Coordinates of C-alpha atoms in Angstrom, one line a residue:
M396 CA 64.9 -27.1 70.2
I397 CA 67.4 -27.5 68.6
S398 CA 68.2 -24.1 66.6
D399 CA 68.4 -23.4 62.9
D400 CA 71.9 -22.5 63.1
D401 CA 72.8 -26.3 64.9
R402 CA 71.1 -27.7 62.2
R403 CA 73.1 -25.5 59.2
S404 CA 76.6 -25.8 61.7
L405 CA 77.0 -29.1 63.0
P406 CA 77.1 -32.6 61.5
F407 CA 74.3 -34.5 62.9
R408 CA 70.6 -35.1 62.1
Y409 CA 68.1 -35.8 64.7
D410 CA 64.8 -36.8 64.0
P411 CA 62.6 -35.9 67.2
A412 CA 59.9 -38.4 66.3
T413 CA 61.9 -41.2 66.7
R414 CA 65.0 -39.3 68.8
H415 CA 67.2 -41.1 66.1
L416 CA 70.7 -39.3 65.6
R417 CA 73.0 -39.4 62.3
L418 CA 75.9 -38.9 63.5
D419 CA 79.7 -40.0 61.9
A420 CA 82.0 -39.5 64.6
S421 CA 85.1 -39.6 61.9
D422 CA 83.5 -36.1 61.1
P423 CA 86.3 -33.3 62.1
A424 CA 83.2 -31.0 62.7
F425 CA 81.8 -33.9 65.5
Y426 CA 85.4 -34.6 66.9
Q427 CA 86.9 -31.3 67.1
D428 CA 84.5 -30.1 69.7
P429 CA 81.8 -32.8 70.3
Y430 CA 80.4 -30.8 73.3
A431 CA 79.1 -28.4 71.1
T432 CA 77.2 -31.6 69.1
F433 CA 75.8 -32.5 72.9
R434 CA 74.9 -29.2 74.2
A435 CA 72.3 -29.1 71.1
L436 CA 70.8 -32.4 71.4
R437 CA 70.4 -31.9 75.0
R438 CA 68.1 -29.0 74.2
E439 CA 66.0 -31.5 72.6
T440 CA 66.1 -34.9 74.4
S441 CA 68.7 -36.7 77.1
V442 CA 68.5 -40.1 75.2
F443 CA 68.8 -41.2 71.5
F444 CA 69.5 -43.8 69.0
W445 CA 72.6 -43.1 67.5
E446 CA 72.9 -45.3 64.3
E447 CA 76.3 -45.5 63.4
S448 CA 76.9 -47.0 66.9
A449 CA 74.1 -48.8 67.3
A450 CA 73.0 -48.1 70.6
W451 CA 70.7 -45.8 72.4
C452 CA 72.8 -43.3 74.1
L453 CA 72.4 -41.2 77.9
I454 CA 74.1 -37.8 78.0
G455 CA 72.8 -36.6 81.5
A456 CA 74.4 -36.7 84.4
D457 CA 72.4 -38.5 86.9
A458 CA 71.2 -41.0 84.0
V459 CA 74.6 -42.2 82.9
S460 CA 75.9 -42.4 87.2
A461 CA 72.8 -44.2 87.8
L462 CA 73.3 -46.4 85.1
L463 CA 77.0 -47.0 85.8
R464 CA 75.9 -48.9 89.2
D465 CA 72.5 -50.4 87.9
R466 CA 73.1 -53.8 88.0
R467 CA 70.4 -55.0 85.3
F468 CA 73.2 -53.9 83.0
G469 CA 76.9 -55.0 82.4
R470 CA 80.1 -55.4 80.3
E471 CA 79.6 -58.8 79.3
I472 CA 76.4 -60.2 78.1
L473 CA 77.4 -64.3 77.0
H474 CA 77.3 -65.2 80.6
V475 CA 73.6 -64.9 80.6
A476 CA 72.5 -65.4 77.0
T477 CA 74.2 -67.6 73.9
R478 CA 75.6 -66.0 70.2
E479 CA 72.5 -68.0 69.1
E480 CA 69.6 -66.4 71.0
L481 CA 70.9 -62.8 70.6
G482 CA 71.2 -63.9 66.6
W483 CA 74.8 -62.8 66.8
P484 CA 77.3 -64.8 64.5
E485 CA 80.3 -66.3 65.4
I486 CA 83.9 -64.5 65.8
P487 CA 85.4 -64.2 62.0
D488 CA 88.3 -66.7 62.5
R489 CA 90.9 -64.0 61.4
L490 CA 89.4 -61.8 64.6
K491 CA 90.4 -65.0 67.7
P492 CA 93.2 -64.2 68.7
F493 CA 92.4 -60.9 69.6
Y494 CA 88.9 -61.5 71.0
D495 CA 90.9 -64.2 72.8
I496 CA 92.9 -62.1 74.7
D497 CA 89.8 -59.8 75.4
A498 CA 87.8 -62.7 76.6
H499 CA 89.8 -63.3 80.1
S500 CA 89.9 -59.0 80.2
M501 CA 88.4 -57.9 83.8
L502 CA 86.9 -54.8 81.7
E503 CA 84.9 -57.1 79.9
R504 CA 84.0 -59.5 82.7
E505 CA 81.0 -59.6 85.3
P506 CA 80.9 -60.9 88.7
P507 CA 82.2 -63.3 89.9
V508 CA 85.1 -63.6 87.5
H509 CA 85.7 -59.5 87.7
T510 CA 85.8 -59.8 91.7
R511 CA 88.0 -62.1 91.7
L512 CA 90.5 -60.7 88.8
R513 CA 90.4 -57.3 90.1
A514 CA 90.9 -58.4 93.8
L515 CA 94.0 -59.7 92.9
V516 CA 95.0 -57.4 90.3
N517 CA 93.9 -54.4 92.9
R518 CA 96.2 -54.7 95.6
A519 CA 98.9 -52.4 93.5
F520 CA 96.4 -50.0 93.3
V521 CA 95.6 -48.9 97.2
S522 CA 95.7 -45.7 97.8
R523 CA 99.5 -46.4 100.3
A524 CA 100.9 -48.2 97.4
I525 CA 100.1 -45.3 94.6
E526 CA 101.7 -42.9 97.2
R527 CA 105.1 -44.3 97.3
L528 CA 105.4 -43.7 93.7
R529 CA 105.2 -39.8 94.3
P530 CA 109.0 -39.7 94.1
R531 CA 109.4 -41.7 91.2
V532 CA 106.8 -39.6 89.3
A533 CA 108.6 -36.4 90.3
A534 CA 111.7 -37.8 89.6
L535 CA 110.7 -38.8 86.0
A536 CA 108.9 -35.6 85.4
N537 CA 112.0 -32.8 86.1
A538 CA 113.9 -35.3 83.9
L539 CA 112.4 -35.5 80.8
I540 CA 111.8 -31.9 81.5
D541 CA 115.6 -31.4 81.5
G542 CA 116.1 -33.2 78.2
F543 CA 113.8 -30.8 76.4
A544 CA 113.9 -27.5 78.2
P545 CA 116.9 -25.6 76.6
S546 CA 115.2 -26.2 73.0
G547 CA 112.7 -23.9 74.0
A548 CA 110.0 -25.7 72.5
V549 CA 108.4 -29.3 72.2
D550 CA 105.6 -31.2 71.5
L551 CA 104.2 -32.4 74.8
L552 CA 102.6 -35.4 74.0
E553 CA 105.7 -37.2 72.6
A554 CA 108.3 -36.1 75.4
F555 CA 106.0 -35.9 78.2
A556 CA 102.8 -36.8 78.6
T557 CA 103.5 -40.1 77.3
P558 CA 106.8 -41.2 78.8
I559 CA 104.9 -40.8 82.2
P560 CA 102.4 -42.8 82.2
V561 CA 104.2 -45.8 80.1
V562 CA 107.3 -45.6 82.4
V563 CA 105.5 -45.8 85.5
I564 CA 102.9 -48.3 84.7
A565 CA 106.1 -50.8 83.0
E566 CA 107.9 -50.5 85.8
M567 CA 105.0 -51.6 88.5
L568 CA 104.9 -54.4 86.4
G569 CA 108.3 -55.1 85.8
V570 CA 108.5 -54.9 81.8
P571 CA 111.8 -53.3 80.9
T572 CA 111.0 -49.5 80.3
E573 CA 113.3 -49.9 77.3
M574 CA 110.5 -51.9 75.2
A575 CA 108.4 -48.8 76.1
P576 CA 108.4 -47.9 72.1
Q577 CA 107.4 -51.3 71.4
L578 CA 104.7 -51.7 74.0
L579 CA 102.8 -48.4 73.1
D580 CA 103.1 -49.7 69.4
W581 CA 101.3 -53.1 70.5
S582 CA 98.9 -50.5 72.9
H583 CA 97.8 -48.2 69.8
R584 CA 96.8 -51.2 67.3
M585 CA 94.6 -52.9 69.9
V586 CA 92.8 -49.9 71.7
A587 CA 92.1 -48.8 67.8
M588 CA 89.4 -52.0 67.9
Y589 CA 87.4 -50.1 70.2
Q590 CA 86.5 -46.9 68.6
V591 CA 83.3 -46.4 66.7
R592 CA 84.5 -46.8 63.1
R593 CA 86.5 -49.8 62.3
T594 CA 88.4 -50.8 59.1
P595 CA 89.6 -54.5 58.4
E596 CA 93.3 -53.0 58.1
I597 CA 92.7 -51.7 62.0
E598 CA 91.9 -55.3 62.8
D599 CA 94.6 -57.0 60.9
A600 CA 96.9 -54.5 62.9
A601 CA 95.1 -55.4 66.3
V602 CA 95.0 -58.9 65.7
A603 CA 98.8 -59.0 64.9
A604 CA 99.9 -56.6 67.8
A605 CA 97.5 -58.7 70.4
R606 CA 99.5 -61.9 69.2
D607 CA 102.7 -60.4 69.4
F608 CA 102.3 -58.4 72.7
A609 CA 101.0 -61.9 74.0
G610 CA 103.8 -63.3 73.1
F611 CA 105.9 -61.2 75.2
I612 CA 104.1 -61.5 78.1
R613 CA 104.0 -65.2 78.2
D614 CA 108.1 -64.9 77.4
Y615 CA 108.0 -62.5 80.5
V616 CA 106.1 -64.5 82.5
A617 CA 108.2 -67.8 82.4
E618 CA 111.1 -65.5 83.4
R619 CA 109.6 -64.1 86.2
R620 CA 108.7 -67.8 87.7
S621 CA 112.4 -68.4 87.7
R622 CA 113.4 -65.3 89.0
P623 CA 110.5 -63.3 91.0
G624 CA 110.8 -59.5 91.7
D625 CA 109.1 -56.9 93.5
D626 CA 106.6 -56.2 90.6
L627 CA 103.0 -56.8 90.4
I628 CA 103.7 -59.4 87.6
S629 CA 105.2 -61.3 90.4
V630 CA 102.7 -61.2 92.5
L631 CA 100.0 -62.4 89.9
I632 CA 102.4 -65.3 89.3
A633 CA 102.1 -65.9 93.0
A634 CA 98.1 -66.0 93.0
E635 CA 98.1 -68.3 90.4
E636 CA 100.4 -71.1 91.8
E637 CA 98.4 -70.7 94.6
G638 CA 95.6 -72.3 92.7
A639 CA 92.7 -71.7 91.1
K640 CA 93.0 -68.2 91.6
L641 CA 94.2 -66.7 88.4
S642 CA 95.1 -68.5 85.3
E643 CA 98.3 -68.1 83.0
D644 CA 95.8 -66.2 79.6
E645 CA 93.9 -64.4 82.4
L646 CA 97.3 -63.3 83.9
V647 CA 98.7 -62.6 80.8
T648 CA 95.6 -60.3 79.6
S649 CA 95.7 -58.4 83.0
C650 CA 99.3 -57.6 82.3
I651 CA 98.0 -56.4 78.6
L652 CA 94.9 -54.8 80.1
L653 CA 97.1 -52.3 82.4
L654 CA 99.8 -51.5 80.3
N655 CA 96.8 -50.5 77.8
A656 CA 94.7 -48.7 80.2
G657 CA 97.8 -47.2 82.0
H658 CA 98.9 -45.1 80.0
E659 CA 96.2 -44.1 76.8
A660 CA 94.3 -42.4 79.4
T661 CA 96.6 -40.2 81.2
V662 CA 98.4 -39.6 78.1
H663 CA 95.2 -37.8 76.8
T664 CA 94.1 -36.3 80.5
I665 CA 97.8 -34.7 80.5
G666 CA 97.7 -33.3 76.7
N667 CA 93.8 -32.2 77.2
G668 CA 94.3 -30.8 80.5
V669 CA 97.4 -28.4 79.7
K670 CA 95.6 -27.6 76.9
A671 CA 92.7 -26.4 78.9
I672 CA 95.1 -24.5 81.1
L673 CA 96.5 -22.5 78.7
E674 CA 93.7 -21.5 76.7
S675 CA 91.9 -20.8 79.6
G676 CA 94.3 -18.2 80.7
R677 CA 94.7 -18.7 84.4
D678 CA 97.5 -18.4 86.4
P679 CA 99.2 -21.6 86.3
A680 CA 101.1 -20.5 89.8
A681 CA 97.5 -20.0 91.2
L682 CA 95.7 -23.2 90.0
F683 CA 98.9 -25.1 91.6
A684 CA 99.3 -23.4 94.9
G685 CA 99.2 -26.0 96.8
P686 CA 97.6 -29.7 97.8
D687 CA 94.1 -28.3 97.8
A688 CA 93.9 -26.1 94.7
T689 CA 96.2 -28.9 92.6
E690 CA 93.4 -31.4 93.3
A691 CA 90.5 -28.7 92.2
T692 CA 92.5 -28.0 88.8
C693 CA 93.3 -31.8 88.6
E694 CA 89.4 -32.9 89.0
E695 CA 88.2 -29.8 86.8
I696 CA 90.9 -30.9 84.1
L697 CA 89.1 -34.4 84.3
R698 CA 85.8 -33.1 84.6
F699 CA 86.2 -30.6 81.8
D700 CA 88.2 -32.9 78.6
P701 CA 88.3 -36.3 80.1
P702 CA 89.9 -38.9 77.8
L703 CA 86.9 -41.5 77.4
H704 CA 83.6 -40.3 76.0
L705 CA 81.9 -43.4 75.5
F706 CA 81.3 -46.8 77.8
K707 CA 78.9 -49.0 76.5
R708 CA 77.1 -51.9 78.7
Y709 CA 74.3 -54.9 77.8
A710 CA 71.1 -55.2 79.0
L711 CA 71.2 -58.4 80.9
E712 CA 67.2 -58.2 81.2
D713 CA 64.2 -56.6 79.2
V714 CA 64.3 -53.3 80.9
E715 CA 63.5 -49.7 81.0
V716 CA 65.7 -46.8 81.1
E717 CA 64.7 -43.3 80.7
G718 CA 61.4 -44.3 79.1
I719 CA 63.4 -46.5 76.5
R720 CA 62.6 -50.2 76.0
L721 CA 65.9 -52.2 75.6
T722 CA 65.7 -56.3 75.4
R723 CA 68.4 -58.4 76.8
G724 CA 71.5 -58.0 74.9
D725 CA 71.1 -54.2 73.6
Q726 CA 73.4 -52.0 74.4
I727 CA 73.2 -48.8 75.9
G728 CA 75.9 -45.8 75.5
L729 CA 77.2 -43.8 78.4
L730 CA 78.3 -40.6 76.9
L731 CA 80.9 -39.9 79.9
G732 CA 82.1 -36.5 78.0
A733 CA 79.1 -34.8 77.3
A734 CA 77.5 -36.1 80.9
N735 CA 80.8 -34.2 82.3
R736 CA 78.8 -30.8 80.6
D737 CA 75.6 -31.5 82.3
P738 CA 74.6 -28.1 83.2
A739 CA 72.0 -29.3 85.7
R740 CA 75.0 -30.9 87.8
W741 CA 77.4 -27.8 87.1
E742 CA 76.9 -23.9 86.2
A743 CA 78.4 -22.8 83.1
P744 CA 79.9 -26.5 82.7
D745 CA 81.5 -25.2 79.0
V746 CA 83.9 -23.0 81.2
F747 CA 87.2 -24.3 82.8
D748 CA 86.9 -23.4 85.9
P749 CA 88.8 -24.7 88.9
S750 CA 87.4 -22.6 91.7
R751 CA 84.1 -24.5 91.1
A752 CA 82.5 -26.7 93.8
L753 CA 83.7 -30.3 93.3
R754 CA 80.8 -32.3 92.2
P755 CA 81.6 -36.2 91.3
H756 CA 82.4 -36.1 88.0
V757 CA 82.2 -39.5 85.4
S758 CA 85.7 -39.6 84.2
F759 CA 86.6 -42.4 85.4
G760 CA 83.6 -44.4 85.1
G761 CA 81.8 -45.8 88.4
G762 CA 79.8 -49.0 89.9
I763 CA 82.2 -52.4 90.0
H764 CA 83.7 -51.2 86.7
F765 CA 85.3 -47.6 88.5
C766 CA 89.0 -47.0 87.0
I767 CA 91.2 -49.1 88.9
G768 CA 94.0 -47.2 88.1
A769 CA 92.1 -43.5 89.1
P770 CA 94.7 -43.4 92.0
L771 CA 97.7 -43.6 89.7
A772 CA 96.2 -41.3 87.2
R773 CA 95.3 -38.7 89.6
L774 CA 98.8 -38.8 91.3
E775 CA 100.2 -38.4 87.6
L776 CA 98.1 -35.2 86.8
A777 CA 98.9 -33.6 90.8
V778 CA 102.4 -34.5 90.4
A779 CA 104.0 -33.7 87.0
L780 CA 101.5 -30.9 85.9
P781 CA 103.2 -28.0 88.6
I782 CA 106.6 -29.4 88.0
L783 CA 105.5 -28.7 84.2
F784 CA 104.5 -25.2 84.7
E785 CA 106.7 -24.4 87.5
C786 CA 109.8 -25.5 85.1
L787 CA 109.4 -23.6 81.8
P788 CA 107.4 -20.0 83.2
G789 CA 105.7 -18.6 80.2
L790 CA 104.8 -21.8 78.6
R791 CA 102.4 -21.0 76.2
L792 CA 100.1 -22.9 73.2
A793 CA 103.0 -22.4 69.9
S794 CA 100.2 -23.5 67.3
P795 CA 96.6 -24.6 67.6
A796 CA 96.2 -27.8 69.2
R797 CA 94.0 -30.6 66.9
Y798 CA 92.1 -33.5 68.1
R799 CA 92.7 -36.8 67.2
D800 CA 90.2 -38.6 64.4
A801 CA 90.0 -41.2 67.0
Y802 CA 86.2 -40.3 68.8
H803 CA 85.6 -42.0 71.7
F804 CA 88.9 -42.0 72.9
H805 CA 89.1 -37.6 72.9
G806 CA 92.8 -36.7 72.8
L807 CA 95.3 -34.6 70.8
E808 CA 97.3 -35.7 67.5
R809 CA 100.1 -33.4 69.3
L810 CA 100.7 -30.2 71.9
D811 CA 102.7 -28.0 70.4
L812 CA 104.1 -25.9 72.8
A813 CA 107.1 -22.8 73.7
W814 CA 108.2 -21.1 76.4
G815 CA 110.8 -18.4 77.8

């Protein structure tokens, strides 16, 4: 049962009779520590209707893992039902430029379109291709640290966590790395459309960013058609020109998706992970003492405080889950961060403990939509973090780290560190 203390101190209202939850995701008492709310709710239920998200939500590790793989659910619904059947209004004209791009994203599609798009892009993310990036990630990490080490203090998010993934994914695609600040700006404005709370200002900024980002990619694709290179854009152009495999709209959207997803999550995984290590008081030298220890530490970082907390799917048919009846078109929310703290799977789940036995977490999702960039994200963590702690002995928090008001993307505003 939810305790009286939890009811007084935590920012939600829960009705056990209806299993309805009232919870404002923009309340600092929630987004600074969402785990406390889900820990309290778990004592009462494993499934609830989050009114502000308009979806039934699951928080159990087994239930979330199973639903990620359940083909009765999907990321899109309009391939099996019309807007009229679902009672959906048409997309407003002012938002169409954004959704015209989003419509071609493999993340938002189901087979057979998803299968075709993923197969084309996946060739750049197989393990052997990613492993070749190890020296480049190491060189980049060392160069960035050399740039700020003499100062004795830094915002790690800006100076280290952000440049590494954005430079790496830009180089993979063949996009000029000097465009990184502009790419980041476009990406941040577009990604804001997926958070729980949206305003007309956020929507307008996302539409403008989508137009500009797509225009840039189209211009770059045109250039690469005449001067192919050893990069993913050139590979995708070749696939398009082979016929009926990839349209230019799909090519443009795939590049935008990879740039957006290729840095946003990793930035916050690095930030959240460094924060967790420093707050735990554990010895970084032991945490990264060889490949096995490094792998265990990185997997615990991903489990303990992941960057993506909410992943929604549509019921593709009338179905029952966890005792809840869903109608075709209903959405269900999978609370990944909450599932990763399920005490039924992990002992003392709120403790950062890289020595625990490795068990599957859901930070990269699961099923056919398992994160295509997972091998790259794991490599960036496993290479960059040992270098950071080795180069900056005595690394410590210079001020308390605070999270952004951006749930369901869970990351820090900044990470002020000092050393020496």
